[in-house]
Short mmCIF file of C-alpha atoms and ligand atoms in Angstrom, two decimals:
data_model
loop_
_atom_site.label_atom_id
_atom_site.label_comp_id
_atom_site.label_asym_id
_atom_site.label_seq_id
_atom_site.Cartn_x
_atom_site.Cartn_y
_atom_site.Cartn_z
CA UNK A 294 -17.22 74.40 11.19
CA UNK A 295 -14.39 76.95 10.82
CA UNK A 296 -12.29 76.84 7.48
CA UNK A 297 -10.98 73.67 6.12
CA UNK A 298 -8.15 72.00 7.82
CA UNK A 299 -4.97 71.80 6.36
CA UNK A 300 -3.27 68.46 5.40
CA UNK A 301 -3.45 65.05 6.59
CA UNK A 302 -2.16 64.50 10.28
CA UNK A 303 -1.93 61.41 11.90
CA UNK A 304 -5.44 61.24 12.49
CA UNK A 305 -7.83 61.81 9.79
CA UNK A 306 -9.12 65.10 9.45
CA UNK A 307 -12.51 66.18 7.47
CA UNK A 308 -12.08 67.88 4.51
CA UNK A 309 -14.74 70.47 5.32
CA UNK A 310 -13.72 71.47 8.86
CA UNK A 311 -14.27 70.79 12.20
CA UNK A 312 -17.38 71.79 14.48
CA UNK A 313 -15.96 74.26 17.13
CA UNK A 314 -16.81 72.75 20.04
CA UNK A 315 -18.77 69.82 21.65
CA UNK A 316 -21.84 72.41 21.97
CA UNK A 317 -22.14 73.27 18.33
CA UNK A 318 -22.28 69.50 17.23
CA UNK A 319 -25.07 69.07 19.99
CA UNK A 320 -27.10 71.78 18.47
CA UNK A 321 -26.42 71.15 14.88
CA UNK A 322 -27.48 67.48 15.53
CA UNK A 323 -30.07 68.56 17.96
CA UNK A 324 -31.15 70.92 15.07
CA UNK A 325 -31.08 68.04 12.43
CA UNK A 326 -33.04 65.67 14.67
CA UNK A 327 -35.77 68.18 16.13
CA UNK A 328 -38.17 69.29 13.51
CA UNK A 329 -41.43 68.68 11.75
CA UNK A 330 -40.73 64.93 12.28
CA UNK A 331 -41.62 65.55 16.13
CA UNK A 332 -44.30 68.48 15.73
CA UNK A 333 -46.06 67.49 12.64
CA UNK A 334 -45.23 63.58 12.40
CA UNK A 335 -45.32 62.39 15.70
CA UNK A 336 -48.74 63.53 16.82
CA UNK A 337 -50.16 62.29 13.20
CA UNK A 338 -48.71 59.02 13.19
CA UNK A 339 -49.64 58.25 16.72
CA UNK A 340 -53.38 59.38 16.22
CA UNK A 341 -53.29 57.13 12.83
CA UNK A 342 -52.07 53.99 14.68
CA UNK A 343 -54.21 54.27 17.59
CA UNK A 344 -52.22 56.48 20.18
CA UNK A 345 -50.84 54.74 23.87
CA UNK A 346 -49.61 51.09 21.95
CA UNK A 347 -47.57 53.18 19.67
CA UNK A 348 -46.41 55.32 21.58
CA UNK A 349 -44.91 52.89 23.81
CA UNK A 350 -43.37 50.86 20.98
CA UNK A 351 -41.75 54.16 19.42
CA UNK A 352 -40.26 54.97 22.65
CA UNK A 353 -38.87 51.05 23.11
CA UNK A 354 -37.64 51.54 19.68
CA UNK A 355 -35.84 54.95 20.22
CA UNK A 356 -34.22 53.44 23.54
CA UNK A 357 -32.85 50.06 21.99
CA UNK A 358 -32.84 50.77 18.06
CA UNK A 359 -32.35 54.82 17.96
CA UNK A 360 -29.63 55.08 20.96
CA UNK A 361 -27.26 52.29 19.73
CA UNK A 362 -27.46 53.09 15.98
CA UNK A 363 -26.98 57.10 16.33
CA UNK A 364 -23.86 56.10 18.38
CA UNK A 365 -22.83 53.93 15.52
CA UNK A 366 -23.29 56.82 13.17
CA UNK A 367 -21.60 58.78 14.72
CA UNK A 368 -18.28 56.91 15.48
CA UNK A 369 -18.41 55.52 11.81
CA UNK A 370 -18.58 59.43 10.66
CA UNK A 371 -15.68 60.84 12.84
CA UNK A 372 -13.47 57.72 12.29
CA UNK A 373 -14.18 57.67 8.16
CA UNK A 374 -13.87 62.11 8.14
CA UNK A 375 -16.06 61.66 4.73
CA UNK A 376 -18.75 62.28 3.22
CA UNK A 377 -21.11 58.72 4.36
CA UNK A 378 -20.33 56.94 1.10
CA UNK A 379 -16.70 57.43 1.27
CA UNK A 380 -16.49 56.67 4.82
CA UNK A 381 -18.19 53.23 4.46
CA UNK A 382 -15.97 52.38 1.77
CA UNK A 383 -13.04 53.46 3.35
CA UNK A 384 -13.56 51.94 6.52
CA UNK A 385 -14.56 49.06 4.89
CA UNK A 386 -11.76 48.34 3.38
CA UNK A 387 -9.39 49.69 7.08
CA UNK A 388 -11.31 47.09 8.87
CA UNK A 389 -10.67 44.31 6.51
CA UNK A 390 -14.48 43.92 4.90
CA UNK A 391 -15.07 45.08 1.39
CA UNK A 392 -15.29 49.17 0.00
CA UNK A 393 -18.54 47.88 -1.18
CA UNK A 394 -20.25 49.08 2.13
CA UNK A 395 -20.26 52.67 0.29
CA UNK A 396 -23.84 50.88 -0.98
CA UNK A 397 -24.95 51.61 2.69
CA UNK A 398 -24.01 55.62 2.30
CA UNK A 399 -25.20 55.44 -1.17
CA UNK A 400 -28.47 54.70 -0.03
CA UNK A 401 -28.55 57.27 2.93
CA UNK A 402 -27.77 59.78 0.62
CA UNK A 403 -30.65 58.64 -1.51
CA UNK A 404 -33.24 58.44 1.21
CA UNK A 405 -32.22 62.16 2.30
CA UNK A 406 -33.26 63.01 -1.01
CA UNK A 407 -36.22 61.66 -1.08
CA UNK A 408 -37.32 62.74 2.57
CA UNK A 409 -36.09 66.15 1.39
CA UNK A 410 -38.34 66.45 -1.62
CA UNK A 411 -41.64 65.86 0.50
CA UNK A 412 -40.59 67.57 3.75
CA UNK A 413 -39.83 70.86 1.99
CA UNK A 414 -43.41 71.01 1.05
CA UNK A 415 -44.63 70.47 4.35
CA UNK A 416 -42.36 72.81 5.41
CA UNK A 417 -43.71 75.25 2.71
CA UNK A 418 -47.21 74.80 4.61
CA UNK A 419 -45.44 75.70 7.70
CA UNK A 420 -44.45 78.77 5.88
CA UNK A 421 -47.67 79.67 4.96
CA UNK A 422 -49.24 79.18 7.96
CA UNK A 423 -46.55 82.05 9.87
CA UNK A 424 -47.95 84.24 6.84
CA UNK A 425 -51.60 83.37 7.46
CA UNK A 426 -51.11 83.67 11.35
CA UNK A 427 -49.90 87.30 11.02
CA UNK A 428 -52.68 88.26 8.74
CA UNK A 429 -55.06 87.25 11.67
CA UNK A 430 -56.79 84.44 9.69
CA UNK A 431 -57.46 82.35 12.74
CA UNK A 432 -58.74 84.72 14.86
CA UNK A 433 -62.07 83.89 16.59
CA UNK A 434 -62.60 80.79 13.76
CA UNK A 435 -64.33 77.55 14.99
CA UNK A 436 -63.37 74.05 13.66
CA UNK A 437 -65.27 73.97 10.58
CA UNK A 438 -63.80 77.01 9.19
CA UNK A 439 -60.34 76.07 10.04
CA UNK A 440 -60.88 72.97 8.26
CA UNK A 441 -62.25 74.87 5.16
CA UNK A 442 -59.01 77.22 5.41
CA UNK A 443 -56.42 74.15 5.29
CA UNK A 444 -58.63 72.21 2.34
CA UNK A 445 -58.69 75.20 0.53
CA UNK A 446 -55.38 75.80 0.85
CA UNK A 447 -53.82 72.30 -0.14
CA UNK A 448 -55.76 72.28 -3.01
CA UNK A 449 -54.14 74.86 -5.10
CA UNK A 450 -50.86 73.60 -6.23
CA UNK A 451 -49.84 76.57 -7.16
CA UNK A 452 -49.86 78.17 -3.72
CA UNK A 453 -48.51 74.79 -2.16
CA UNK A 454 -45.62 74.65 -4.98
CA UNK A 455 -44.67 77.97 -4.69
CA UNK A 456 -44.39 77.77 -0.61
CA UNK A 457 -42.16 74.35 -1.51
CA UNK A 458 -39.98 76.20 -3.82
CA UNK A 459 -39.43 79.13 -1.44
CA UNK A 460 -38.40 77.11 1.36
CA UNK A 461 -36.04 74.68 -1.27
CA UNK A 462 -34.67 78.26 -2.31
CA UNK A 463 -33.80 78.81 1.51
CA UNK A 464 -32.25 75.26 2.02
CA UNK A 465 -30.35 75.77 -1.25
CA UNK A 466 -28.95 79.18 0.08
CA UNK A 467 -27.85 77.99 3.44
CA UNK A 468 -26.16 74.76 2.14
CA UNK A 469 -24.56 76.54 -0.28
CA UNK A 470 -22.79 79.01 1.62
CA UNK A 471 -21.19 76.60 4.00
CA UNK A 472 -23.88 76.83 7.01
CA UNK A 473 -22.37 76.04 10.22
CA UNK A 474 -21.91 79.68 11.79
CA UNK A 475 -25.30 80.45 10.81
CA UNK A 476 -26.81 77.02 11.56
CA UNK A 477 -25.01 76.98 15.40
CA UNK A 478 -26.38 80.52 16.03
CA UNK A 479 -29.93 79.63 14.65
CA UNK A 480 -30.36 76.14 16.91
CA UNK A 481 -28.89 77.80 19.95
CA UNK A 482 -32.32 80.63 19.95
CA UNK A 483 -34.56 78.23 18.16
CA UNK A 484 -34.53 75.02 19.86
CA UNK A 485 -35.46 76.52 23.42
CA UNK A 486 -37.41 79.04 21.97
CA UNK A 487 -39.74 76.67 20.53
CA UNK A 488 -39.89 74.83 23.97
CA UNK A 489 -41.17 77.74 25.61
CA UNK A 490 -43.85 78.23 23.12
CA UNK A 491 -44.90 74.34 23.21
CA UNK A 492 -44.95 74.77 27.24
CA UNK A 493 -47.21 77.75 26.71
CA UNK A 494 -49.41 75.82 24.63
CA UNK A 495 -49.39 72.89 26.81
CA UNK A 496 -50.72 74.82 29.46
CA UNK A 497 -53.47 75.73 27.50
CA UNK A 498 -54.41 72.09 26.59
CA UNK A 499 -54.10 71.81 30.04
CA UNK A 500 -56.96 74.00 30.75
CA UNK A 501 -58.84 72.59 27.41
CA UNK A 502 -61.06 70.19 29.92
CA UNK A 503 -59.46 67.20 28.18
CA UNK A 504 -56.48 66.98 29.12
CA UNK A 505 -56.88 63.65 31.05
CA UNK A 506 -58.43 62.19 27.91
CA UNK A 507 -55.54 63.17 25.68
CA UNK A 508 -53.03 61.64 28.63
CA UNK A 509 -55.38 58.18 28.46
CA UNK A 510 -54.96 58.27 24.34
CA UNK A 511 -51.29 58.86 24.52
CA UNK A 512 -50.36 56.46 26.95
CA UNK A 513 -52.81 53.61 28.03
CA UNK A 514 -51.52 50.98 25.29
CA UNK A 515 -54.07 49.00 23.17
CA UNK A 516 -52.25 45.95 22.27
CA UNK A 517 -55.08 44.96 20.22
CA UNK A 518 -54.44 48.03 17.97
CA UNK A 519 -51.02 47.17 17.41
CA UNK A 520 -50.84 45.53 13.60
CA UNK A 521 -47.62 45.13 11.95
CA UNK A 522 -47.95 48.00 10.05
CA UNK A 523 -48.55 50.55 13.05
CA UNK A 524 -45.45 48.59 14.73
CA UNK A 525 -43.28 49.57 11.71
CA UNK A 526 -44.75 53.05 11.43
CA UNK A 527 -43.46 53.40 15.25
CA UNK A 528 -39.95 52.43 13.95
CA UNK A 529 -39.91 53.87 10.81
CA UNK A 530 -40.68 57.32 13.02
CA UNK A 531 -38.13 56.79 15.68
CA UNK A 532 -35.41 56.66 12.78
CA UNK A 533 -37.05 59.63 10.87
CA UNK A 534 -37.25 61.56 14.12
CA UNK A 535 -34.06 60.71 15.14
CA UNK A 536 -32.44 61.54 11.60
CA UNK A 537 -30.51 57.90 11.68
CA UNK A 538 -30.01 55.57 8.98
CA UNK A 539 -29.69 58.24 6.25
CA UNK A 540 -25.65 59.39 7.19
CA UNK A 541 -27.27 63.06 8.46
CA UNK A 542 -25.87 62.05 11.58
CA UNK A 543 -22.85 60.15 9.74
CA UNK A 544 -21.84 63.44 8.02
CA UNK A 545 -21.95 65.83 10.82
CA UNK A 546 -20.08 62.99 13.15
CA UNK A 547 -17.38 63.57 10.34
CA UNK A 548 -16.89 67.00 11.79
CA UNK A 549 -16.44 66.17 15.34
CA UNK A 550 -13.38 66.45 17.47
CA UNK A 551 -11.56 63.48 18.61
CA UNK A 552 -12.07 64.33 22.54
CA UNK A 553 -16.08 64.58 22.76
CA UNK A 554 -17.93 61.84 24.19
CA UNK A 555 -20.25 60.37 21.66
CA UNK A 556 -22.53 58.53 24.19
CA UNK A 557 -22.90 61.73 26.33
CA UNK A 558 -23.98 63.57 23.08
CA UNK A 559 -26.08 60.93 21.64
CA UNK A 560 -27.90 60.61 25.09
CA UNK A 561 -28.63 64.47 25.69
CA UNK A 562 -30.17 64.77 21.38
CA UNK A 563 -31.95 61.25 21.82
CA UNK A 564 -33.42 62.69 25.07
CA UNK A 565 -34.20 66.17 23.58
CA UNK A 566 -35.97 65.11 20.54
CA UNK A 567 -37.96 62.53 22.38
CA UNK A 568 -39.25 65.19 25.23
CA UNK A 569 -40.38 67.53 21.93
CA UNK A 570 -42.13 65.06 20.63
CA UNK A 571 -43.93 63.83 23.70
CA UNK A 572 -44.59 67.40 24.32
CA UNK A 573 -46.01 67.94 20.85
CA UNK A 574 -48.75 64.93 21.72
CA UNK A 575 -49.55 65.96 24.82
CA UNK A 576 -50.54 69.56 23.58
CA UNK A 577 -52.22 68.34 20.83
CA UNK A 578 -54.37 65.63 21.44
CA UNK A 579 -56.48 67.25 24.19
CA UNK A 580 -57.07 69.61 21.69
CA UNK A 581 -58.25 67.39 19.13
CA UNK A 582 -60.83 65.28 21.51
CA UNK A 583 -61.62 68.76 23.09
CA UNK A 584 -62.71 69.71 19.47
CA UNK A 585 -64.48 66.68 18.41
CA UNK A 586 -61.60 66.24 15.69
CA UNK A 587 -60.24 62.91 14.11
CA UNK A 588 -56.64 61.96 15.55
CA UNK A 589 -56.18 59.80 13.06
CA UNK A 590 -57.19 62.02 10.19
CA UNK A 591 -53.70 62.58 8.86
CA UNK A 592 -51.14 64.78 7.87
CA UNK A 593 -53.36 68.16 8.18
CA UNK A 594 -53.75 67.28 12.15
CA UNK A 595 -51.45 70.14 13.85
CA UNK A 596 -53.11 72.19 10.95
CA UNK A 597 -56.36 71.68 11.65
CA UNK A 598 -55.24 71.59 15.40
CA UNK A 599 -53.05 74.55 16.51
CA UNK A 600 -54.56 77.05 14.84
CA UNK A 601 -57.76 76.29 16.74
CA UNK A 602 -55.87 77.28 19.93
CA UNK A 603 -54.49 80.17 18.71
CA UNK A 604 -57.44 81.16 17.22
CA UNK A 605 -59.14 81.39 20.44
CA UNK A 606 -56.32 82.65 22.95
CA UNK A 607 -55.42 86.03 23.73
CA UNK A 608 -52.73 87.16 21.75
CA UNK A 609 -52.98 83.96 19.54
CA UNK A 610 -51.94 86.07 16.72
CA UNK A 611 -48.36 86.62 17.96
CA UNK A 612 -48.32 83.03 19.46
CA UNK A 613 -49.24 81.64 16.27
CA UNK A 614 -46.95 83.74 14.15
CA UNK A 615 -44.01 82.66 16.26
CA UNK A 616 -44.98 79.22 16.25
CA UNK A 617 -45.09 78.59 12.45
CA UNK A 618 -42.04 80.68 12.43
CA UNK A 619 -40.41 78.67 14.92
CA UNK A 620 -41.43 75.60 13.39
CA UNK A 621 -40.16 76.50 9.69
CA UNK A 622 -36.93 77.26 11.59
CA UNK A 623 -36.91 73.92 13.21
CA UNK A 624 -37.64 72.38 9.18
CA UNK A 625 -35.14 74.30 8.13
CA UNK A 626 -32.33 73.43 10.08
CA UNK A 627 -33.08 69.57 9.35
CA UNK A 628 -33.72 70.43 5.81
CA UNK A 629 -30.00 71.22 5.58
CA UNK A 630 -29.14 67.74 7.75
CA UNK A 631 -31.16 66.15 5.20
CA UNK A 632 -29.24 67.56 2.00
CA UNK A 633 -25.38 67.52 3.55
CA UNK A 634 -24.37 64.09 2.67
CA UNK A 635 -25.44 64.52 -0.92
CA UNK A 636 -23.64 67.49 -1.30
CA UNK A 637 -20.78 66.74 0.48
CA UNK A 638 -20.49 63.42 -1.85
CA UNK A 639 -20.92 65.79 -5.04
CA UNK A 640 -18.04 68.67 -3.67
CA UNK A 641 -15.66 65.22 -2.93
CA UNK A 642 -16.22 63.42 -5.96
CA UNK A 643 -17.65 65.54 -8.64
CA UNK A 644 -15.43 68.34 -7.62
CA UNK A 645 -17.76 70.91 -7.54
CA UNK A 646 -17.95 73.96 -5.61
CA UNK A 647 -20.32 73.51 -2.58
CA UNK A 648 -22.61 76.23 -4.30
CA UNK A 649 -22.75 74.29 -7.45
CA UNK A 650 -23.48 70.88 -5.59
CA UNK A 651 -25.61 72.58 -3.72
CA UNK A 652 -27.47 73.74 -6.46
CA UNK A 653 -27.57 70.76 -8.47
CA UNK A 654 -29.02 68.62 -5.42
CA UNK A 655 -31.17 71.41 -4.54
CA UNK A 656 -33.03 71.83 -8.25
CA UNK A 657 -33.77 68.14 -8.13
CA UNK A 658 -34.94 67.59 -4.79
CA UNK A 659 -37.21 70.27 -5.68
CA UNK A 660 -38.36 68.92 -8.86
CA UNK A 661 -39.00 65.38 -7.03
CA UNK A 662 -40.88 67.27 -4.91
CA UNK A 663 -43.82 68.37 -6.91
CA UNK A 664 -44.97 64.46 -7.07
CA UNK A 665 -45.93 65.36 -2.90
CA UNK A 666 -47.39 69.06 -3.85
CA UNK A 667 -49.55 67.58 -6.30
CA UNK A 668 -50.90 64.55 -3.81
CA UNK A 669 -52.62 67.09 -1.99
CA UNK A 670 -54.72 68.07 -4.97
CA UNK A 671 -54.44 67.32 -8.73
CA UNK A 672 -52.77 63.67 -8.00
CA UNK A 673 -55.09 63.24 -5.22
CA UNK A 674 -56.87 60.37 -6.26
CA UNK A 675 -53.69 58.40 -8.09
CA UNK A 676 -53.30 56.06 -5.12
CA UNK A 677 -51.27 52.88 -5.00
CA UNK A 678 -49.58 50.82 -2.49
CA UNK A 679 -49.51 52.88 0.87
CA UNK A 680 -51.72 55.58 -0.63
CA UNK A 681 -50.45 58.80 -2.66
CA UNK A 682 -47.42 59.52 -3.83
CA UNK A 683 -46.63 61.82 -0.79
CA UNK A 684 -47.51 58.26 1.14
CA UNK A 685 -45.80 56.11 -0.47
CA UNK A 686 -42.11 58.43 -0.62
CA UNK A 687 -42.80 58.75 2.92
CA UNK A 688 -43.46 54.91 3.90
CA UNK A 689 -40.40 53.90 1.54
CA UNK A 690 -38.01 56.26 3.27
CA UNK A 691 -38.88 56.40 6.90
CA UNK A 692 -40.22 52.92 7.16
CA UNK A 693 -38.22 50.75 4.90
CA UNK A 694 -35.16 52.63 3.84
CA UNK A 695 -33.78 54.00 6.75
CA UNK A 696 -34.20 50.99 9.22
CA UNK A 697 -32.75 48.55 6.19
CA UNK A 698 -29.60 51.26 6.32
CA UNK A 699 -30.07 51.36 10.21
CA UNK A 700 -29.57 46.96 10.35
CA UNK A 701 -26.31 47.64 8.08
CA UNK A 702 -25.06 50.25 10.54
CA UNK A 703 -25.68 48.33 13.64
CA UNK A 704 -23.58 45.19 11.99
CA UNK A 705 -20.85 47.52 10.68
CA UNK A 706 -20.32 49.18 13.83
CA UNK A 707 -21.07 46.25 15.85
CA UNK A 708 -19.55 43.49 13.68
CA UNK A 709 -17.12 44.36 11.13
CA UNK A 710 -15.18 47.35 13.12
CA UNK A 711 -13.09 45.48 15.46
CA UNK A 712 -13.07 45.95 19.20
CA UNK A 713 -10.37 48.20 19.06
CA UNK A 714 -11.53 50.98 16.67
CA UNK A 715 -15.08 51.12 18.46
CA UNK A 716 -13.79 51.24 22.06
CA UNK A 717 -11.14 53.81 20.63
CA UNK A 718 -14.27 55.96 19.44
CA UNK A 719 -16.10 55.33 22.59
CA UNK A 720 -13.95 56.37 25.05
CA UNK A 721 -12.78 52.46 26.19
CA UNK A 722 -14.13 49.26 26.88
CA UNK A 723 -16.29 49.97 30.17
CA UNK A 724 -19.90 49.03 31.09
CA UNK A 725 -21.54 51.16 28.78
CA UNK A 726 -19.08 50.32 25.83
CA UNK A 727 -20.02 46.91 26.45
CA UNK A 728 -23.91 47.61 26.52
CA UNK A 729 -23.62 49.22 23.18
CA UNK A 730 -21.93 46.34 21.49
CA UNK A 731 -24.34 44.19 22.85
CA UNK A 732 -27.59 46.30 21.53
CA UNK A 733 -25.22 47.04 17.74
CA UNK A 734 -24.68 43.69 17.38
CA UNK A 735 -27.88 41.95 18.36
CA UNK A 736 -30.68 43.83 19.77
CA UNK A 737 -30.74 46.36 17.08
CA UNK A 738 -30.50 44.13 13.82
CA UNK A 739 -32.87 41.06 15.55
CA UNK A 740 -34.98 43.93 16.23
CA UNK A 741 -35.44 45.52 13.16
CA UNK A 742 -35.66 42.15 11.45
CA UNK A 743 -38.33 41.29 13.52
CA UNK A 744 -40.34 44.57 12.75
CA UNK A 745 -39.94 43.70 9.23
CA UNK A 746 -41.49 40.21 9.47
CA UNK A 747 -44.08 41.38 11.69
CA UNK A 748 -45.04 44.17 9.13
CA UNK A 749 -45.14 41.61 6.04
CA UNK A 750 -47.30 39.31 7.95
CA UNK A 751 -44.85 36.34 9.10
CA UNK A 752 -45.12 36.91 12.85
CA UNK A 753 -48.41 36.16 15.17
CA UNK A 754 -50.26 38.89 16.72
CA UNK A 755 -49.57 40.02 19.83
CA UNK A 756 -52.99 39.69 21.58
N1 LIG B 104 -35.48 64.38 12.27
C1 LIG B 104 -36.30 65.45 10.97
C2 LIG B 104 -37.15 65.66 11.83
O1 LIG B 104 -37.66 65.09 12.44
C3 LIG B 104 -36.22 64.88 9.81
C4 LIG B 104 -35.10 64.25 9.32
C5 LIG B 104 -34.72 63.12 9.04
C6 LIG B 104 -33.57 65.08 9.56
C7 LIG B 104 -33.92 62.34 8.56
C8 LIG B 104 -32.50 64.68 8.65
C9 LIG B 104 -32.17 63.19 8.10
O2 LIG B 104 -37.85 66.66 11.43
#
């Protein structure tokens, strides 16, 4: 986004400038979508929920719910051209409904703050693992050693807290400076580089001798394993991984030039994000099975599996370092998207400078993050509802807040906004437009509702 645009033309302009090109927008949204969600979270949640059936539900959710909600978010964002809260209020009024739609924007801003608080902790692990990799900590290590290493690391709240602090500082720094130039450049290089490394790792997995088993684990659905909770987890993961339901994409949409195709852009981003998640699964599960690790072990999964592979391959130190550095980058570009809605709101409504706003919000998130830092050590025995503080933050945000906002975003775009407004944003009322509208009006809201009902046990079991 170059400098701030002057004045209001006949079309509304964003207060924070515009993306320099369609490519810049795709890169920024991809940077927000591709992150720990694909590489750290997807494999461990798929593992906890039994593999195949979960992956299938995930893919269905991405297509039937994720895609239309993402398009809705971008079009709402572009039409409103403000932070998500102001945009929802403005469009609510403009479309003859109520400015109270701002509450949906508010829930998104809150979800972003809560997510970043624990996201930054895991991103801190990634940074730490980049340092460990350079120092050759994993060279030649076996499964037991790697496990012990991880356990020792997360048991030190000081160390985990320090890494979380480092990561949050980096995020605040970039958000404070108005990121976009740097962000565009970082993503342009990071996503392809990450892909190349992942393909190399995939090659290693294929040679592990357990590739067939890994494939079977990921793609043979056993519907008996599909509980209400795992369906909810699959849907929550779709929202989390695509960065939708919290205003990040809406905030980015606000900076999108008029002529860019929202459908084409969404399709590109959704495809890239999904491919990277599947690729992560394909590289991790064969290694899990080959080394007798437990696919359901939880958030430590990638940190147990990949160092093992790196420890054994030639050039492993270099590969490992590159991988964890790139993953930290991917987390960084997502973290920026998580903070942007809240920061944009403080800038517009509290009349603070960008730097001040980033500082205020950033420190708040940093402090909240200690709930998750301590979940893996000092407070690991304090569990309620879904587990530790970390587990509850994650469940509340991904599985409840994001899909809940998603219902309202789809309803807003599908029912509250008039046909003319949405057709104008989506480039005419052709076949694809009608498909989108049907998905946004019926399929996505009803689908999300059914998943919620299933999770609280109000729908019968599938098998
Ligand atoms: N999609 C990001 C990831 O997969 C996380 C994220 C969620 C970012 C919501 C922004 C908003 O890592």
